[in-house]
Amino acid sequence: MSSELTSLVLNNENESTTVESTKPKRLPRSAKKRLRYERICQQRKQTRKKKKSHASSKHPSSIILPSDSSEILTEQVISTTGKMFKRAANERLAEINQQETAPVICIDCAYNQSMSGKEIASLARQIGRCYSSNRRATKPVRLTLTNWSNESLLAQECRRVNSGFDNYPIILSDKEIHEYYPSERLIYLSPNGDKVLTEITEQNVFVIGGLVDESVRKNMTFQVCQDKNITCYRLPIETHMEHSIDGGTFNQILSINQVFDILLSYMITNDWKQTLKTHIPERKGWVIKKETEEDLNVDKNKIETN
């Protein structure tokens, strides 16, 4: 009996020893800290690589410039980087600002009294983005700011958030929009516009209301147009797009720089679907409508006519 008990005890001890030996050993606290530090360093390294790659992809390596200021059709590609790019781009914009026939996109800065300090700072950033898009465009426009005051809070914010703003080749005017340009040339863009913009002609002046309204007060820009007898249009979003099945906000309120980019892009591509697909944020929930047989037949007739 005693021998059986002894063998049982030995077996239990052997089993417990085997179980303990198969369990992974716990790392010392110092080793855990070292592994965690190495993991964080690796993550930071990968993040820096991604940022560097993204920045280099956004930074232009060349710019298309007119070979002669009076000859727009003849172009030459000049490889540029950094300060050289900015200088060449700004010189090109300065030349375009002198051309009476160049297309115009105007930001109407008449709403400063209706915005908070935070909203004005946001407007200043959006103006900076418009300038940046125009500087990089293959077909820039005359970017104009009306109702402008160098002493306003907006001017101060533009200088604060946009480095070198006073040297930007932007046309500034203290006049109201309908005083600076003939009313018959004005096309004022508003999400509440009563007409749909279908074509863009360079003879018109396209106006974007300089309003950042986080409380989304409706019809402000539309009412201004009504009061001053200016034609008010909305972008053809509903014409070419529909609601996504994935959901979204489905509103048509865009930032000033997004509207600017849409106008600038359409002037180059002459394609609303491509332009809207590229520049309407996905969170809005708008997707390009699927083409019907009728649409395909219309496109086919256009091709045959051409």
Short mmCIF file of C-alpha atoms in Angstrom, two decimals:
data_model
loop_
_atom_site.label_atom_id
_atom_site.label_comp_id
_atom_site.label_asym_id
_atom_site.label_seq_id
_atom_site.Cartn_x
_atom_site.Cartn_y
_atom_site.Cartn_z
CA MET A 1 0.00 0.00 0.00
CA SER A 2 2.79 2.37 0.93
CA SER A 3 4.58 1.66 -2.36
CA GLU A 4 1.42 2.52 -4.30
CA LEU A 5 1.08 5.83 -2.40
CA THR A 6 4.72 6.61 -3.07
CA SER A 7 4.30 5.97 -6.80
CA LEU A 8 1.19 8.18 -6.90
CA VAL A 9 3.04 11.03 -5.22
CA LEU A 10 5.94 10.71 -7.63
CA ASN A 11 3.61 10.69 -10.62
CA ASN A 12 1.81 13.83 -9.39
CA GLU A 13 5.12 15.58 -8.85
CA ASN A 14 6.28 14.64 -12.36
CA GLU A 15 3.01 15.86 -13.89
CA SER A 16 3.16 19.17 -12.05
CA THR A 17 6.78 19.61 -13.12
CA THR A 18 5.80 18.93 -16.76
CA VAL A 19 2.92 21.45 -16.62
CA GLU A 20 5.16 24.10 -15.09
CA SER A 21 7.84 23.49 -17.73
CA THR A 22 5.34 23.98 -20.58
CA LYS A 23 4.11 27.35 -19.21
CA PRO A 24 5.89 30.36 -20.86
CA LYS A 25 8.22 32.13 -18.49
CA ARG A 26 7.14 35.65 -17.48
CA LEU A 27 9.47 38.34 -18.72
CA PRO A 28 11.09 40.63 -16.20
CA ARG A 29 9.67 44.14 -15.98
CA SER A 30 12.81 45.62 -17.53
CA ALA A 31 12.49 43.34 -20.56
CA LYS A 32 8.85 44.31 -21.01
CA LYS A 33 9.77 48.00 -20.91
CA ARG A 34 12.49 47.45 -23.48
CA LEU A 35 10.13 45.62 -25.87
CA ARG A 36 7.48 48.31 -25.47
CA TYR A 37 10.05 51.04 -26.16
CA GLU A 38 11.26 49.23 -29.30
CA ARG A 39 7.68 48.81 -30.52
CA ILE A 40 6.93 52.53 -30.03
CA CYS A 41 10.14 53.49 -31.85
CA GLN A 42 9.21 51.26 -34.78
CA GLN A 43 5.70 52.76 -34.98
CA ARG A 44 7.12 56.29 -34.93
CA LYS A 45 9.58 55.37 -37.66
CA GLN A 46 6.80 54.03 -39.87
CA THR A 47 4.68 57.14 -39.22
CA ARG A 48 7.58 59.43 -40.23
CA LYS A 49 8.08 57.43 -43.43
CA LYS A 50 4.40 57.74 -44.34
CA LYS A 51 4.38 61.49 -43.68
CA LYS A 52 7.54 61.97 -45.72
CA SER A 53 6.14 59.92 -48.61
CA HIS A 54 2.83 61.82 -48.51
CA ALA A 55 4.58 65.19 -48.45
CA SER A 56 6.82 64.31 -51.36
CA SER A 57 3.87 63.11 -53.44
CA LYS A 58 2.01 66.38 -52.83
CA HIS A 59 5.01 68.59 -53.52
CA PRO A 60 5.13 69.51 -57.22
CA SER A 61 8.26 68.76 -59.16
CA SER A 62 7.30 70.82 -62.19
CA ILE A 63 5.09 73.67 -63.26
CA ILE A 64 3.64 74.53 -66.65
CA LEU A 65 4.40 78.13 -67.53
CA PRO A 66 3.58 80.19 -70.62
CA SER A 67 6.73 80.68 -72.68
CA ASP A 68 5.51 84.22 -73.37
CA SER A 69 3.17 86.28 -71.21
CA SER A 70 1.15 87.22 -74.29
CA GLU A 71 0.95 83.68 -75.69
CA ILE A 72 -1.09 81.33 -73.52
CA LEU A 73 -1.17 78.43 -75.95
CA THR A 74 2.59 77.89 -76.06
CA GLU A 75 3.75 76.24 -72.85
CA GLN A 76 6.97 74.97 -71.37
CA VAL A 77 7.45 72.68 -68.39
CA ILE A 78 9.97 73.95 -65.88
CA SER A 79 11.21 71.53 -63.23
CA THR A 80 11.15 73.28 -59.89
CA THR A 81 11.37 72.57 -56.20
CA GLY A 82 10.83 74.55 -53.02
CA LYS A 83 11.42 78.30 -53.21
CA MET A 84 12.07 78.12 -56.95
CA PHE A 85 8.58 76.71 -57.51
CA LYS A 86 6.92 79.40 -55.39
CA ARG A 87 8.77 82.17 -57.18
CA ALA A 88 7.93 80.83 -60.65
CA ALA A 89 4.28 80.17 -59.72
CA ASN A 90 3.82 83.61 -58.18
CA GLU A 91 5.33 85.30 -61.23
CA ARG A 92 2.90 83.39 -63.42
CA LEU A 93 -0.08 84.42 -61.24
CA ALA A 94 1.07 88.05 -61.30
CA GLU A 95 1.08 87.94 -65.12
CA ILE A 96 -2.39 86.36 -65.23
CA ASN A 97 -3.74 89.07 -62.91
CA GLN A 98 -2.78 91.62 -65.58
CA GLN A 99 -4.78 89.82 -68.28
CA GLU A 100 -8.28 91.22 -68.66
CA THR A 101 -9.50 88.11 -70.49
CA ALA A 102 -8.35 85.63 -67.83
CA PRO A 103 -11.16 83.82 -65.94
CA VAL A 104 -12.09 85.23 -62.54
CA ILE A 105 -13.12 83.53 -59.30
CA CYS A 106 -14.00 86.00 -56.58
CA ILE A 107 -14.48 85.51 -52.83
CA ASP A 108 -16.94 88.03 -51.43
CA CYS A 109 -15.66 89.05 -47.97
CA ALA A 110 -18.86 90.86 -47.00
CA TYR A 111 -19.88 88.62 -44.11
CA ASN A 112 -17.27 89.36 -41.44
CA GLN A 113 -19.86 90.84 -39.09
CA SER A 114 -21.88 87.61 -39.26
CA MET A 115 -19.01 85.37 -38.13
CA SER A 116 -17.28 84.57 -34.86
CA GLY A 117 -13.52 84.89 -34.43
CA LYS A 118 -13.17 81.14 -34.87
CA GLU A 119 -15.15 81.20 -38.11
CA ILE A 120 -13.08 84.11 -39.46
CA ALA A 121 -9.88 82.17 -38.69
CA SER A 122 -11.32 79.22 -40.62
CA LEU A 123 -12.16 81.50 -43.55
CA ALA A 124 -8.57 82.78 -43.57
CA ARG A 125 -7.27 79.20 -43.84
CA GLN A 126 -9.68 78.43 -46.67
CA ILE A 127 -8.54 81.52 -48.57
CA GLY A 128 -4.97 80.25 -48.18
CA ARG A 129 -6.00 76.88 -49.63
CA CYS A 130 -7.65 78.60 -52.60
CA TYR A 131 -4.43 80.48 -53.30
CA SER A 132 -2.44 77.24 -53.01
CA SER A 133 -4.74 75.42 -55.45
CA ASN A 134 -4.56 78.31 -57.90
CA ARG A 135 -0.78 78.41 -57.67
CA ARG A 136 -0.55 74.71 -58.59
CA ALA A 137 -3.24 74.74 -61.30
CA THR A 138 -2.35 74.12 -64.93
CA LYS A 139 -4.89 76.82 -65.80
CA PRO A 140 -4.95 79.43 -63.00
CA VAL A 141 -7.55 82.15 -62.59
CA ARG A 142 -7.57 85.72 -61.33
CA LEU A 143 -8.32 85.12 -57.64
CA THR A 144 -10.02 88.22 -56.25
CA LEU A 145 -11.19 89.24 -52.77
CA THR A 146 -13.86 91.99 -52.67
CA ASN A 147 -15.19 93.90 -49.65
CA TRP A 148 -11.62 93.67 -48.38
CA SER A 149 -10.13 95.77 -45.61
CA ASN A 150 -6.47 95.58 -44.62
CA GLU A 151 -7.43 96.57 -41.08
CA SER A 152 -10.12 93.90 -40.60
CA LEU A 153 -9.89 90.87 -38.36
CA LEU A 154 -10.00 88.70 -41.50
CA ALA A 155 -6.88 90.44 -42.85
CA GLN A 156 -5.11 89.91 -39.53
CA GLU A 157 -6.05 86.23 -39.50
CA CYS A 158 -4.94 85.80 -43.12
CA ARG A 159 -1.52 87.15 -42.20
CA ARG A 160 -1.37 84.98 -39.08
CA VAL A 161 -2.28 81.62 -40.64
CA ASN A 162 -0.84 82.15 -44.14
CA SER A 163 2.89 82.82 -44.20
CA GLY A 164 3.76 85.73 -46.51
CA PHE A 165 0.11 86.56 -47.22
CA ASP A 166 0.86 90.21 -48.05
CA ASN A 167 2.98 89.00 -50.98
CA TYR A 168 0.36 86.64 -52.41
CA PRO A 169 -0.56 87.59 -56.01
CA ILE A 170 -4.25 88.01 -55.13
CA ILE A 171 -6.37 90.94 -56.33
CA LEU A 172 -7.77 92.86 -53.33
CA SER A 173 -10.58 95.41 -53.54
CA ASP A 174 -12.48 97.31 -50.88
CA LYS A 175 -15.44 97.67 -53.24
CA GLU A 176 -18.59 95.57 -53.09
CA ILE A 177 -18.85 92.79 -55.63
CA HIS A 178 -21.50 94.48 -57.79
CA GLU A 179 -19.46 97.69 -57.79
CA TYR A 180 -16.20 96.03 -58.79
CA TYR A 181 -17.71 93.90 -61.58
CA PRO A 182 -20.77 94.50 -63.79
CA SER A 183 -23.79 92.70 -62.33
CA GLU A 184 -24.60 91.00 -65.65
CA ARG A 185 -21.25 89.17 -65.51
CA LEU A 186 -21.73 87.88 -61.97
CA ILE A 187 -22.66 84.30 -61.14
CA TYR A 188 -23.02 83.99 -57.39
CA LEU A 189 -22.76 80.44 -56.05
CA SER A 190 -24.92 79.32 -53.15
CA PRO A 191 -26.29 75.93 -52.02
CA ASN A 192 -29.69 77.68 -51.99
CA GLY A 193 -29.38 79.09 -55.51
CA ASP A 194 -32.56 79.02 -57.58
CA LYS A 195 -30.71 78.07 -60.78
CA VAL A 196 -28.38 75.16 -61.57
CA LEU A 197 -24.92 75.88 -62.96
CA THR A 198 -24.49 73.81 -66.14
CA GLU A 199 -21.69 75.56 -68.02
CA ILE A 200 -18.75 77.78 -67.14
CA THR A 201 -17.79 80.57 -69.50
CA GLU A 202 -14.70 82.66 -68.93
CA GLN A 203 -16.63 85.87 -69.58
CA ASN A 204 -18.50 85.42 -66.31
CA VAL A 205 -17.20 86.22 -62.84
CA PHE A 206 -17.84 83.36 -60.42
CA VAL A 207 -18.45 84.52 -56.88
CA ILE A 208 -18.15 82.44 -53.69
CA GLY A 209 -19.57 83.93 -50.53
CA GLY A 210 -16.81 84.37 -47.93
CA LEU A 211 -18.93 82.87 -45.19
CA VAL A 212 -17.99 80.12 -42.73
CA ASP A 213 -21.18 79.42 -40.84
CA GLU A 214 -20.92 76.61 -38.31
CA SER A 215 -24.50 77.19 -37.20
CA VAL A 216 -25.65 76.79 -40.84
CA ARG A 217 -27.95 79.80 -41.18
CA LYS A 218 -29.86 79.24 -44.39
CA ASN A 219 -30.24 81.59 -47.36
CA MET A 220 -27.73 84.25 -46.26
CA THR A 221 -25.85 84.44 -49.57
CA PHE A 222 -29.07 83.82 -51.53
CA GLN A 223 -30.74 86.77 -49.79
CA VAL A 224 -27.77 89.02 -50.63
CA CYS A 225 -28.20 88.10 -54.29
CA GLN A 226 -31.91 88.85 -54.12
CA ASP A 227 -31.28 92.26 -52.55
CA LYS A 228 -28.63 93.24 -55.12
CA ASN A 229 -30.29 91.63 -58.14
CA ILE A 230 -27.42 89.20 -58.77
CA THR A 231 -28.05 85.84 -60.44
CA CYS A 232 -27.63 83.01 -57.92
CA TYR A 233 -26.69 79.49 -58.95
CA ARG A 234 -26.06 76.20 -57.17
CA LEU A 235 -23.61 73.51 -58.26
CA PRO A 236 -25.12 70.64 -60.32
CA ILE A 237 -24.65 68.09 -57.55
CA GLU A 238 -28.16 66.61 -57.74
CA THR A 239 -27.96 66.55 -61.54
CA HIS A 240 -24.96 64.23 -61.65
CA MET A 241 -24.98 62.58 -58.22
CA GLU A 242 -27.32 60.60 -55.98
CA HIS A 243 -27.43 59.42 -52.37
CA SER A 244 -25.06 56.58 -51.47
CA ILE A 245 -26.52 53.42 -49.91
CA ASP A 246 -23.80 53.74 -47.26
CA GLY A 247 -25.41 56.93 -45.94
CA GLY A 248 -23.99 60.38 -45.31
CA THR A 249 -25.01 63.92 -44.43
CA PHE A 250 -26.39 64.49 -47.96
CA ASN A 251 -26.09 68.26 -47.62
CA GLN A 252 -24.63 70.45 -50.34
CA ILE A 253 -22.80 72.89 -48.07
CA LEU A 254 -19.14 72.91 -49.06
CA SER A 255 -16.15 74.84 -47.83
CA ILE A 256 -14.97 77.82 -49.87
CA ASN A 257 -11.83 76.06 -51.07
CA GLN A 258 -13.86 72.99 -52.12
CA VAL A 259 -16.13 75.15 -54.29
CA PHE A 260 -13.05 76.94 -55.66
CA ASP A 261 -11.41 73.59 -56.54
CA ILE A 262 -14.61 72.41 -58.28
CA LEU A 263 -14.74 75.52 -60.47
CA LEU A 264 -11.01 75.36 -61.20
CA SER A 265 -11.18 71.66 -62.07
CA TYR A 266 -14.20 72.00 -64.36
CA MET A 267 -12.49 74.80 -66.29
CA ILE A 268 -9.76 72.27 -67.12
CA THR A 269 -11.71 69.01 -67.57
CA ASN A 270 -15.10 70.31 -68.77
CA ASP A 271 -16.50 67.20 -67.05
CA TRP A 272 -18.90 67.66 -64.13
CA LYS A 273 -18.99 63.99 -63.14
CA GLN A 274 -15.22 63.68 -62.87
CA THR A 275 -14.96 67.04 -61.09
CA LEU A 276 -17.69 66.36 -58.52
CA LYS A 277 -16.48 62.82 -57.85
CA THR A 278 -12.99 64.16 -57.13
CA HIS A 279 -13.91 67.12 -54.93
CA ILE A 280 -17.14 66.24 -53.08
CA PRO A 281 -16.08 64.69 -49.72
CA GLU A 282 -17.17 61.06 -49.24
CA ARG A 283 -18.73 61.86 -45.85
CA LYS A 284 -21.39 63.89 -47.69
CA GLY A 285 -22.75 60.61 -49.05
CA TRP A 286 -23.00 61.68 -52.71
CA VAL A 287 -22.02 59.24 -55.48
CA ILE A 288 -22.09 59.59 -59.26
CA LYS A 289 -25.34 58.45 -60.84
CA LYS A 290 -25.22 55.30 -62.93
CA GLU A 291 -25.60 55.98 -66.61
CA THR A 292 -28.89 54.91 -68.17
CA GLU A 293 -29.37 53.82 -71.78
CA GLU A 294 -30.74 57.28 -72.52
CA ASP A 295 -27.55 58.90 -71.19
CA LEU A 296 -25.39 56.55 -73.26
CA ASN A 297 -27.40 57.37 -76.39
CA VAL A 298 -26.98 61.10 -75.73
CA ASP A 299 -23.21 60.67 -75.34
CA LYS A 300 -23.11 58.57 -78.52
CA ASN A 301 -24.99 61.25 -80.47
CA LYS A 302 -22.56 63.90 -79.20
CA ILE A 303 -19.60 61.83 -80.39
CA GLU A 304 -21.20 61.27 -83.81
CA THR A 305 -22.01 64.97 -84.11
CA ASN A 306 -18.45 65.94 -83.30
#
